[in-house]
Coordinates of C-alpha atoms (C1' of nucleotides) in Angstrom, one line a residue:
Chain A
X198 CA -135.1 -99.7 -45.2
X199 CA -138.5 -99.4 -44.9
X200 CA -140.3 -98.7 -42.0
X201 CA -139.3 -99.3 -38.6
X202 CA -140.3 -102.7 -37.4
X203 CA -142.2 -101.5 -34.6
X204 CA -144.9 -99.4 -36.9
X205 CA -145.7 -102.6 -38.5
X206 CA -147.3 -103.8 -35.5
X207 CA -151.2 -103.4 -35.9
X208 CA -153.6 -101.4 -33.3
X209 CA -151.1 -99.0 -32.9
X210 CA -152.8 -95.2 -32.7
X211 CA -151.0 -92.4 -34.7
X212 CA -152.1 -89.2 -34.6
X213 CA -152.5 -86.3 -32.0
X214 CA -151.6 -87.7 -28.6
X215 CA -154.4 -87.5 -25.8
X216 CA -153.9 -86.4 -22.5
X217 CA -154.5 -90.0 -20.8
X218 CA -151.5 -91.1 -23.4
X219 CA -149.6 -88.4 -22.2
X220 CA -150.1 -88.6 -18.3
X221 CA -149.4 -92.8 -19.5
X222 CA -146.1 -91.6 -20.9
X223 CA -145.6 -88.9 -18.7
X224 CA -146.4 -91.6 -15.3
X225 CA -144.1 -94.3 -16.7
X226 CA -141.0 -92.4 -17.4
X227 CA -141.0 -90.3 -14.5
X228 CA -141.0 -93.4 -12.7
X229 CA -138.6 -95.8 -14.3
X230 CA -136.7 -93.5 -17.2
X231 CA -137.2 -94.4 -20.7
X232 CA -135.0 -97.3 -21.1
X233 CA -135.1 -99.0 -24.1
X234 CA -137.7 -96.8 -26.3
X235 CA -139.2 -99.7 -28.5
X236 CA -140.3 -101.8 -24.8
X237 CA -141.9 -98.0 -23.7
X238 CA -145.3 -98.5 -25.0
X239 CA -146.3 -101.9 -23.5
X240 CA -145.1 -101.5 -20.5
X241 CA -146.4 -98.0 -20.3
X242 CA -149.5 -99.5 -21.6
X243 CA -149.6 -97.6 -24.9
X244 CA -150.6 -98.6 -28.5
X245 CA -147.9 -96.4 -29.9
X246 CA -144.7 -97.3 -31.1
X247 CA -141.4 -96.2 -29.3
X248 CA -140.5 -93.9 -31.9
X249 CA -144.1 -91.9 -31.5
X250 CA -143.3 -92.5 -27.2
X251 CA -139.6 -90.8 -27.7
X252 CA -140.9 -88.0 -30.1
X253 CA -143.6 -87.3 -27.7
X254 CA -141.4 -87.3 -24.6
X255 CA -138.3 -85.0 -26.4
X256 CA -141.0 -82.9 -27.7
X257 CA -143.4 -82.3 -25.8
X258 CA -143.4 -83.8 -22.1
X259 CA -139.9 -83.4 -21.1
X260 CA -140.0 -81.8 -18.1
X261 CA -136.7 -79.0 -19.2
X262 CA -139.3 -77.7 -22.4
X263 CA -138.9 -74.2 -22.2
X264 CA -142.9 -73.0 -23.2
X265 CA -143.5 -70.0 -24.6
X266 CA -142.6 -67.8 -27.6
X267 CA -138.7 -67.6 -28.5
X268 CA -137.9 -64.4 -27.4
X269 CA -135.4 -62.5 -29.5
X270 CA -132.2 -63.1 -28.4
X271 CA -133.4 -67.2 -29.2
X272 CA -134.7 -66.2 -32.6
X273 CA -131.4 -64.1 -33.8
X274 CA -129.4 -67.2 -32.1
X275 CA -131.1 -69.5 -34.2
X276 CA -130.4 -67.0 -37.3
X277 CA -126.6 -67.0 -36.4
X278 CA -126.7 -70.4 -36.2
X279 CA -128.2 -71.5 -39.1
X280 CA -126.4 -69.0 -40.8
X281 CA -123.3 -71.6 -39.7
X282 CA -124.8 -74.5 -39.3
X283 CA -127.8 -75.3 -41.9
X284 CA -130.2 -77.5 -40.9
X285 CA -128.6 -79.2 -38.1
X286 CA -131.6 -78.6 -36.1
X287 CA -130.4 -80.8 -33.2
X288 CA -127.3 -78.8 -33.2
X289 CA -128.9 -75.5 -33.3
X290 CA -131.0 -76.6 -30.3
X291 CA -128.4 -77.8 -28.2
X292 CA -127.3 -74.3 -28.3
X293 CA -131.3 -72.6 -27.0
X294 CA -131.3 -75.7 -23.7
X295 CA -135.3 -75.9 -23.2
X296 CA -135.8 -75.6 -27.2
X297 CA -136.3 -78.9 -29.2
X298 CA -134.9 -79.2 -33.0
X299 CA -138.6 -80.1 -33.7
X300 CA -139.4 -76.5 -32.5
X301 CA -136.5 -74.6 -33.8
X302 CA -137.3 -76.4 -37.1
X303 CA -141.0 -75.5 -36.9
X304 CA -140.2 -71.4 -35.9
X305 CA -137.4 -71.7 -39.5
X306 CA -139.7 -72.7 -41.8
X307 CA -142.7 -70.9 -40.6
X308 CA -141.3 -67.4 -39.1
X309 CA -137.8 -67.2 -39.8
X310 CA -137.2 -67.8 -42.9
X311 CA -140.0 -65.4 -43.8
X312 CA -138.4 -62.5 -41.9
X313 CA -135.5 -63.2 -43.2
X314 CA -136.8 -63.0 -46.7
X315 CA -138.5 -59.8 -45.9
X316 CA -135.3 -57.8 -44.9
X317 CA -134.4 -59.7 -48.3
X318 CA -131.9 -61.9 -47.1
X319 CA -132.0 -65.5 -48.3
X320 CA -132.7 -68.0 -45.6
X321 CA -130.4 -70.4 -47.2
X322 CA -127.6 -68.6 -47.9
X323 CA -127.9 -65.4 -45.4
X324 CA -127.0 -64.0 -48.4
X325 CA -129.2 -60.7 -50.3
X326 CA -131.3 -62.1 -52.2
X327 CA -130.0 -60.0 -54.7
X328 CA -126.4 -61.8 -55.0
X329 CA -127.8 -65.1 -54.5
X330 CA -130.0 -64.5 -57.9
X331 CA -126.8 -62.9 -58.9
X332 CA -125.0 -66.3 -58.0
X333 CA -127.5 -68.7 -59.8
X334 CA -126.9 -66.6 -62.8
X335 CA -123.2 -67.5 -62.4
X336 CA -122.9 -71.1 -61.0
X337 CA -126.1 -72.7 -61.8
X338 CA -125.2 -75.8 -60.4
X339 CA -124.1 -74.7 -57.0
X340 CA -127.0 -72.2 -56.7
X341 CA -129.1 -75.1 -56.7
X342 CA -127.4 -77.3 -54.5
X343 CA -128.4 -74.5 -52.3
X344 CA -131.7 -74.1 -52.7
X345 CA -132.2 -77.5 -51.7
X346 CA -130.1 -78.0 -48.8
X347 CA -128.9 -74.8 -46.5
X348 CA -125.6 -76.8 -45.8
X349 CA -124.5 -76.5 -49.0
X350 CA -125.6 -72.8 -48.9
X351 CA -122.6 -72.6 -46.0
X352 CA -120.0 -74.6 -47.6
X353 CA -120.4 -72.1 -50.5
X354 CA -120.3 -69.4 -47.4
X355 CA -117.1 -71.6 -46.6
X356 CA -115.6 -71.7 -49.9
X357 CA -116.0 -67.9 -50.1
X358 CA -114.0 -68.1 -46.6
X359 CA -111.2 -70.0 -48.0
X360 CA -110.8 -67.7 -51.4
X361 CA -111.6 -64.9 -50.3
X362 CA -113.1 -62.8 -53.1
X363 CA -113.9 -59.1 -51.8
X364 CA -116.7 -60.7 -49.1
X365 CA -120.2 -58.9 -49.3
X366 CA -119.8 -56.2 -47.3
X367 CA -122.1 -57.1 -44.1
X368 CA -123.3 -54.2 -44.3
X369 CA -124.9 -54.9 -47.6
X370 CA -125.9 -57.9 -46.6
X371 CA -127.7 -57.7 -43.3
X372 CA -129.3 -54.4 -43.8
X373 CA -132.4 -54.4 -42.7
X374 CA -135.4 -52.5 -43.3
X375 CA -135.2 -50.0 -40.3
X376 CA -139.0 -49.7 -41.2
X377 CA -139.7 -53.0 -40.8
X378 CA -138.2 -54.4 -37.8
X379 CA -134.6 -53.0 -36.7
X380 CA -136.3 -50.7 -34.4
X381 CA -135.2 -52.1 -31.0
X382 CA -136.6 -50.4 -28.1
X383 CA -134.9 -51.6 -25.0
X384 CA -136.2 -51.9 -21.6
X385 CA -134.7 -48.7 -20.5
X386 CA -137.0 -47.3 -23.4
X387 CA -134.1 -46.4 -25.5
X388 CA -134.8 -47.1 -29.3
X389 CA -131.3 -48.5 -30.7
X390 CA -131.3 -49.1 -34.6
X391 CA -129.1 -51.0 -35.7
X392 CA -127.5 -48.2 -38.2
X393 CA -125.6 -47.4 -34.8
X394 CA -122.4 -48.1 -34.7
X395 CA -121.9 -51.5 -33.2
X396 CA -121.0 -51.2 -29.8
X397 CA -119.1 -54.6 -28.9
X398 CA -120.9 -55.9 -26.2
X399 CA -118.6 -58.8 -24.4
X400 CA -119.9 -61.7 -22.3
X401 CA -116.9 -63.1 -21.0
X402 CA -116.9 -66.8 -19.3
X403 CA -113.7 -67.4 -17.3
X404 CA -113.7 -71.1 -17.6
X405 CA -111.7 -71.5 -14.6
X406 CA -112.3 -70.3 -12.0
X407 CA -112.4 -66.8 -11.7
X408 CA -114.8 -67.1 -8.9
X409 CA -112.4 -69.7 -7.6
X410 CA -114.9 -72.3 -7.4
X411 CA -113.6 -75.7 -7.6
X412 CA -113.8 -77.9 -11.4
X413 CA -114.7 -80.8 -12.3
X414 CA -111.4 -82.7 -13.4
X415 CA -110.7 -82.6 -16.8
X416 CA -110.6 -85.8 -18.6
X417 CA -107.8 -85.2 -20.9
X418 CA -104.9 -83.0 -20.2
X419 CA -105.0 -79.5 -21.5
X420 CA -104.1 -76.2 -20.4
X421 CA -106.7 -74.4 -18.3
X422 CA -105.6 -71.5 -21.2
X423 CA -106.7 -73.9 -23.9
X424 CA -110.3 -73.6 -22.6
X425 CA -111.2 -69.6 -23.0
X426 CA -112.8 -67.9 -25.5
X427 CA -115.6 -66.2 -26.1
X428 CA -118.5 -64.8 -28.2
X429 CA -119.4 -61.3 -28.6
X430 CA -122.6 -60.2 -29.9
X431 CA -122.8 -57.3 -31.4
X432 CA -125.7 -54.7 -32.7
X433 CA -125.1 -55.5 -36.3
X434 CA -127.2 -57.4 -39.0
X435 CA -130.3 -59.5 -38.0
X436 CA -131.1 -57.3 -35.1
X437 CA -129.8 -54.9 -33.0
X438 CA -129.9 -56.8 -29.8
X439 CA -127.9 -60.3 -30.4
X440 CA -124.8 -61.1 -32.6
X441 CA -122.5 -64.3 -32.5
X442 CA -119.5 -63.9 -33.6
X443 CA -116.0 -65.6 -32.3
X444 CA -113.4 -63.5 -31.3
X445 CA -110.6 -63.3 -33.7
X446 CA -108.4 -65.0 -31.5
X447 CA -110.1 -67.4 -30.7
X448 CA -112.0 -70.4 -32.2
X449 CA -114.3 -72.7 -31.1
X450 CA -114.6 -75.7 -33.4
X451 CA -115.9 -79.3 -33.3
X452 CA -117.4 -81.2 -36.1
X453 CA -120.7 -80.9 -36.7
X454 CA -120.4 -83.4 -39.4
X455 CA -118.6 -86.2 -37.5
X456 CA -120.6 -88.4 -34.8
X457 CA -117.6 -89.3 -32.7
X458 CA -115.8 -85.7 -32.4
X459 CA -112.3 -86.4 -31.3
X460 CA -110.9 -84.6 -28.6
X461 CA -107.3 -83.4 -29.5
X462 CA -104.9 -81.5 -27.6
X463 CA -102.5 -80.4 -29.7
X464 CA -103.0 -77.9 -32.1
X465 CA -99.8 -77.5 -33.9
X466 CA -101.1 -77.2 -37.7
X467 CA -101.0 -73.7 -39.3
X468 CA -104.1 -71.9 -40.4
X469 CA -103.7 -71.8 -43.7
X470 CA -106.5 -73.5 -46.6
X471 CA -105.8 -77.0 -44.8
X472 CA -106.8 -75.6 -41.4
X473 CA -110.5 -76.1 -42.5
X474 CA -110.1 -79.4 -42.6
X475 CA -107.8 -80.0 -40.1
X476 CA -109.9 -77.8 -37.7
X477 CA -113.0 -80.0 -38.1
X478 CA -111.5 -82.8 -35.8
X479 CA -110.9 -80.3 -33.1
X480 CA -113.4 -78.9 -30.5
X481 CA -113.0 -75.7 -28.6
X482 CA -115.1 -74.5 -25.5
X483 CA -116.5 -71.2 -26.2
X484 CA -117.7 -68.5 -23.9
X485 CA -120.2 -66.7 -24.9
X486 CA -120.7 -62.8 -24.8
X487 CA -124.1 -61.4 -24.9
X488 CA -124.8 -57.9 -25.1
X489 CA -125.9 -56.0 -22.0
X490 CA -126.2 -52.5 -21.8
X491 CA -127.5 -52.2 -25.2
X492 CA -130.0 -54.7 -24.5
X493 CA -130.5 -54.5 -21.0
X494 CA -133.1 -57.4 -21.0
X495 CA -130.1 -60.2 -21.3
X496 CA -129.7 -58.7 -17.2
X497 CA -133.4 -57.9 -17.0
X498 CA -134.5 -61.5 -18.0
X499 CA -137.5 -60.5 -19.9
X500 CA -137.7 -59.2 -23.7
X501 CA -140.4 -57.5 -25.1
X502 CA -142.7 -59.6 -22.2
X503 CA -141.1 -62.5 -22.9
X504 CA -138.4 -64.3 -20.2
X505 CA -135.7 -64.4 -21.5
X506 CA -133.4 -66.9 -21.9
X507 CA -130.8 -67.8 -19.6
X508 CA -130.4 -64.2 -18.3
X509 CA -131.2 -65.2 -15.1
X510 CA -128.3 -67.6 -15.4
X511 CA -125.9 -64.9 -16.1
X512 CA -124.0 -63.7 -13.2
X513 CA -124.3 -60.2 -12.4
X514 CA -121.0 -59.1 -12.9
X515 CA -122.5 -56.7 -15.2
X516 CA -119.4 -54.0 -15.3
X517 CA -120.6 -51.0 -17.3
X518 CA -122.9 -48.6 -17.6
X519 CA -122.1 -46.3 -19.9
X520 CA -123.5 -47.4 -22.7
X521 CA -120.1 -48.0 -25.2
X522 CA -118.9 -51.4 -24.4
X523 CA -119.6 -53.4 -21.5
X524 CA -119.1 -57.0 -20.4
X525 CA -120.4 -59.7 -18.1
X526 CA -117.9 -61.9 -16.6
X527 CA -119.6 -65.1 -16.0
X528 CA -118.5 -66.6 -13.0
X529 CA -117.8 -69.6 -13.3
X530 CA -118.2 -73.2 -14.7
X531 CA -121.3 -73.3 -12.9
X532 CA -123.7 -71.3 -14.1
X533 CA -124.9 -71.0 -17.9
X534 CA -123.5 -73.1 -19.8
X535 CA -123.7 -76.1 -16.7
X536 CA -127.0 -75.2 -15.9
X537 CA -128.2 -75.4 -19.3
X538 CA -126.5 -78.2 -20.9
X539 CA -125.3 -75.4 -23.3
X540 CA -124.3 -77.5 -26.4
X541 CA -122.7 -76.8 -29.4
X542 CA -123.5 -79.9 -31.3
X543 CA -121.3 -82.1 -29.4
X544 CA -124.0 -84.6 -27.9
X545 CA -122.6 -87.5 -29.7
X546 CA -119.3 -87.2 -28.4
X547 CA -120.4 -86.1 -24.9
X548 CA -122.9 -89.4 -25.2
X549 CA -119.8 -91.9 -25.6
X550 CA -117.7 -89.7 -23.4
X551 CA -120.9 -90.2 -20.7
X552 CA -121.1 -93.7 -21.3
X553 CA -116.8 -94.5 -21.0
X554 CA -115.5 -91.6 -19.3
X555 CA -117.9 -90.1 -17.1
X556 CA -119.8 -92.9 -14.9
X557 CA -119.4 -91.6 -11.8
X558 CA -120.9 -88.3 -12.6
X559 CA -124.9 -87.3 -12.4
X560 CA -127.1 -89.2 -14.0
X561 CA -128.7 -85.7 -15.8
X562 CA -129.7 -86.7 -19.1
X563 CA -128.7 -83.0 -19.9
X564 CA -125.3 -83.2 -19.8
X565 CA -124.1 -81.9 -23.1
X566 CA -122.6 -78.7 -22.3
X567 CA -122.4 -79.6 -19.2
X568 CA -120.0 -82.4 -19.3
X569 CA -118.1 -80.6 -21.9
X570 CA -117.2 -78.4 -19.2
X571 CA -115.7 -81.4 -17.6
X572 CA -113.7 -81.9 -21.2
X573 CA -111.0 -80.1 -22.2
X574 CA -111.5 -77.4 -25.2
X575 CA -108.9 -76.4 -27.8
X576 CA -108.2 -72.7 -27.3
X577 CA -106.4 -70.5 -26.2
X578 CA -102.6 -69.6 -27.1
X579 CA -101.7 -72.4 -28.4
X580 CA -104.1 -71.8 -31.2
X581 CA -105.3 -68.0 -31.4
X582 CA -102.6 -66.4 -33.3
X583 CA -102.6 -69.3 -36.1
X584 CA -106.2 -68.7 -36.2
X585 CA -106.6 -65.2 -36.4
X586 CA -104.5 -64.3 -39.1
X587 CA -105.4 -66.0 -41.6
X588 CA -109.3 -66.0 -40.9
X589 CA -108.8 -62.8 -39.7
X590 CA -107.3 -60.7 -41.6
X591 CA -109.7 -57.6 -41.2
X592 CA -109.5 -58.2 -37.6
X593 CA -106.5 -57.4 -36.0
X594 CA -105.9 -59.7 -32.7
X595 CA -105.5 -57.0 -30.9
X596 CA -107.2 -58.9 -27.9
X597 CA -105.3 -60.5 -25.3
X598 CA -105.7 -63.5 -23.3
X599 CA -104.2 -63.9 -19.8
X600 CA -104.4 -66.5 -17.6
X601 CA -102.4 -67.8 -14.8
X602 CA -104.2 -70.8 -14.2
X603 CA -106.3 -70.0 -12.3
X604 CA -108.5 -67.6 -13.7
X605 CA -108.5 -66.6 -17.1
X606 CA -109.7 -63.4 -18.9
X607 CA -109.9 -61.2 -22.0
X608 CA -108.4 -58.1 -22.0
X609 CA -110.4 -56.7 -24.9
X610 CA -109.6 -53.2 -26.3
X611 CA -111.7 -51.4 -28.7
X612 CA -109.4 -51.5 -31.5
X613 CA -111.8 -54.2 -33.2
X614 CA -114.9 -51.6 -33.0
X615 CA -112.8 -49.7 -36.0
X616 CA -113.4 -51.8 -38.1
X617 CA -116.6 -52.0 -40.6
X618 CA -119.1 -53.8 -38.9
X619 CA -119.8 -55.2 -42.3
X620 CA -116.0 -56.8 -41.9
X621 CA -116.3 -57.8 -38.6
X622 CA -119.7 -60.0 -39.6
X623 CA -118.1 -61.3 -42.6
X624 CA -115.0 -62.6 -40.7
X625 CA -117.0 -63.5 -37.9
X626 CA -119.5 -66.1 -40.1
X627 CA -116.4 -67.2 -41.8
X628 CA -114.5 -67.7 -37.8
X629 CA -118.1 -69.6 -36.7
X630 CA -118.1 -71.6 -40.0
X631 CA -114.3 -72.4 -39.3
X632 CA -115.5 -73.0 -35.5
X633 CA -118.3 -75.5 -36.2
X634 CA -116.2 -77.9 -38.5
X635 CA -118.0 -77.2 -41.8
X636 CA -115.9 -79.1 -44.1
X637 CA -115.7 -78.6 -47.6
Chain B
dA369 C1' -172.6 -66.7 -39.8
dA370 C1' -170.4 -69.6 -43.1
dT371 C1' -166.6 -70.6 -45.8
dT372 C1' -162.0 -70.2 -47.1
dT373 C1' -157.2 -69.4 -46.3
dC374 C1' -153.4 -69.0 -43.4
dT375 C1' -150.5 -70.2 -39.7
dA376 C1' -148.2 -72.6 -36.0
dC377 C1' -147.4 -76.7 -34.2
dA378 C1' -147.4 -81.7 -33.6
dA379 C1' -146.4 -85.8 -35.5
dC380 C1' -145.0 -89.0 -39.1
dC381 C1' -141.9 -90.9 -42.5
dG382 C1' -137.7 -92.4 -44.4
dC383 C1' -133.1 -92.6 -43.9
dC384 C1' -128.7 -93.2 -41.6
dG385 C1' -125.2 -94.7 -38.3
dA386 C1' -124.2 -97.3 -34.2
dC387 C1' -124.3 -101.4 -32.0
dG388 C1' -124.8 -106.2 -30.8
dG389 C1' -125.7 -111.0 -31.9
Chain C
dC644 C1' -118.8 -109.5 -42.2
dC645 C1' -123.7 -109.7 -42.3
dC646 C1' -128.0 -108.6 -40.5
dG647 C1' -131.5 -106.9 -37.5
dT648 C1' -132.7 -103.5 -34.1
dC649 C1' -132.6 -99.1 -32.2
dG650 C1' -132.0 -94.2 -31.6
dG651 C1' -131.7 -90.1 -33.8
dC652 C1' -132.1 -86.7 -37.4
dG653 C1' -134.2 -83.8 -41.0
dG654 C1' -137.9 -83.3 -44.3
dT655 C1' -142.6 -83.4 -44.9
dT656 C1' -147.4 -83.8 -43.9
dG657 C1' -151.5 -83.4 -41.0
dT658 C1' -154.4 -80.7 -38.2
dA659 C1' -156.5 -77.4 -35.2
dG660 C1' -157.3 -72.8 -34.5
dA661 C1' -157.0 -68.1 -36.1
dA662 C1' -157.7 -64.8 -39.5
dA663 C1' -159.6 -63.2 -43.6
dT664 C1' -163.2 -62.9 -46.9

DNA sequence: AATTTCTACAACCGCCGACGG
DNA sequence: CCCGTCGGCGGTTGTAGAAAT
């Protein structure tokens, strides 16, 4: 323990990093890559110690930072996923590409968490704050677990998932204070509250190959339907312009928790309590659905002056207009999530599968969602029915998935907008817990 | 204008797991 | 198997600038 061996070397600066450091840094990377991190400051000429050169360089001079205010779509992301996820900062940011866990962390504690607490939900548990006193009252011990750590918050979330006790209606939970902040006034200069009924808004990534463009080769064997599924976002809860939520038929799931995420292929175990743990080993490629017509800025690329996000990434395939339900079809394995090492939290695995399985491939140090394309993801048939039901229950799977191998797609109907949105949240935190490995 | 308080951000610290000798 | 090193993560602290008094 202790400290690291290389801050016990005298003459080192600490502190605020000067530009001359930085250009140093900056200069000797550029040129020969970081290598080994400890040997960066003497031969970069530094008198830091790697740690301070790598912090510096993930934080602040890699060239892929993304500057600039999160925009809202990032912001509500980050909600979602904390919501599932904790305090797994690097996680979280492998899901915003151009955002560093350092940031994301930063934007929590300082912004977040106090907006969150002002449309009284409880940033640990994304619970009211209400119920979560109500909680304390009734299991002191676990109430404090969660007060100090959020993970703990979402295992409870999870427990609640597994014995199911009538779930807070969403509804209840996510209201928000129109007054406050649920206003949402669109680029087209409609105002869209979120008291609206939720218009599902589908994003749907055909993995492979709508477009027909040619894929990398998978390194495992799995069905080209194993690899489709989607997140929708929908106008419910935190904001009326981004949700996350996993389709009922589908599941995305890797273990957050583990640091060598198997791959597997099969998928044969039934959903039932055990699936939570047995789900954890697996990982699943999701799409992702982003609202469009609703919030026109995901095509527009800006929000509220702000550039957004990976609209630009987006293809165009923008196919409604009339307001209700529309969808994007991303085009293929190209674009979003390739371009921007979309990530969800599987950097360890992806760094052993770089190092053994993909040699040959670029050298982009961003690879991450990126060469999980090139990996095959759980999903699909094999899986969605044994999912759904169980997780599902107020959702019926009334979506279908087709594929014929060559392109895949959803064939959504609207069946799911019947239901309470405060349902469809509940189920859909408990389908992204499920998703992200938590482990109880 | 001076001082205090607040806020956002940058950086540090301690710990952990992986890895190699 | 042990030990040291390293990279990485999350919590915490430090600091500069803005806002408030």
């Amino acid at each position: 323990m202790g400290r690291h061996s290389c801050c016990y070397k005298q003459k080192l600066r600490k502190g605020l990093w000067s530009p001359e450091e930085d250009e140093k840094l900056l200069n000797y990377i550029t040129k020969h890559g970081h290598g080994c991190w400890s040997s960066v400051p003497k031969l970069a000429g530094l008198q830091r110690c790697g740690k301070s050169c790598r912090l510096r360089w993930i934080n602040y001079l890699r060239p892929d930072l993304k500057r600039g205010a999160f925009s809202q779509q990032e912001e509500n992301l980050i909600i979602e996923l904390h919501a599932v996820l904790g305090n797994r900062w690097s996680q979280i940011a492998a899901q915003l590409p151009g955002r560093t866990d350092n940031e994301i962390k930063n934007l929590w504690n300082s912004c977040l968490k106090k907006k969150l607490r002002q449309r009284g939900i409880d940033p640990n548990t994304h619970k009211p704050l209400s119920e979560v006193e109500n909680d304390k009252d009734m299991l002191p011990t676990t109430a404090k677990s969660n007060e100090k750590t959020s993970i703990g918050s979402n295992e409870q979330n999870l427990i609640e998932a597994k014995n199911p006790k009538p779930p807070p209606m969403a509804a209840e939970r996510y209201t928000l204070d129109a007054s406050s902040s649920s206003k949402f006034e669109n680029s087209s200069g409609r105002n869209n509250s979120f008291t609206t009924t939720p218009a599902t808004q589908e994003f749907f990534l055909d993995r492979f190959g709508g477009s027909g463009t040619s894929h990398e080769t998978s390194s495992t064997s799995c069905r080209p339907s194993d690899l489709v599924g989607y997140f929708s976002f929908q106008h419910l809860n935190y904001g009326p312009d981004i949700r996350l939520s996993v389709h009922p038929n589908t599941s995305l799931c890797f273990n957050p928790n583990s640091r060598s995420s198997e791959m597997i292929s099969d998928y044969n175990s039934s959903m039932t309590s055990s699936m939570l743990h047995s789900i954890s080993s697996s990982i699943v490629k999701p799409s992702v659905s982003l609202p469009s017509d609703n919030n026109p800025s995901l095509g527009s690329g800006d929000v509220n002056g702000i550039h957004n996000w990976e609209s630009s990434t987006f293809s165009n395939n923008c196919s409604n207009s009339n307001g209700s339900s529309s969808s994007m079809e991303l085009q293929s394995s190209s674009n979003f999530f390739e371009n921007h090492a979309f990530s969800w939290g599987l950097t360890d695995h992806i760094k052993s599968d770089k190092d053994h399985a993909h040699p040959l491939e670029g050298d982009t140090e961003d690879i991450k969602w990126s060469e999980y394309l090139h990996t095959p993801f759980l999903m699909g048939s094999t899986i969605q029915n044994q999912i759904s039901q169980p997780m599902c229950s107020g959702i019926k799977p009334e979506t279908s998935f087709m594929t014929d191998g060559s392109s895949t797609s959803w064939h959504h109907n609207q069946h799911q907008q019947a239901l309470p949105a405060s349902d469809i949240y509940t189920k859909d935190l408990q389908r992204l817990a499920v998703a992200f490995g938590q482990t109880l």
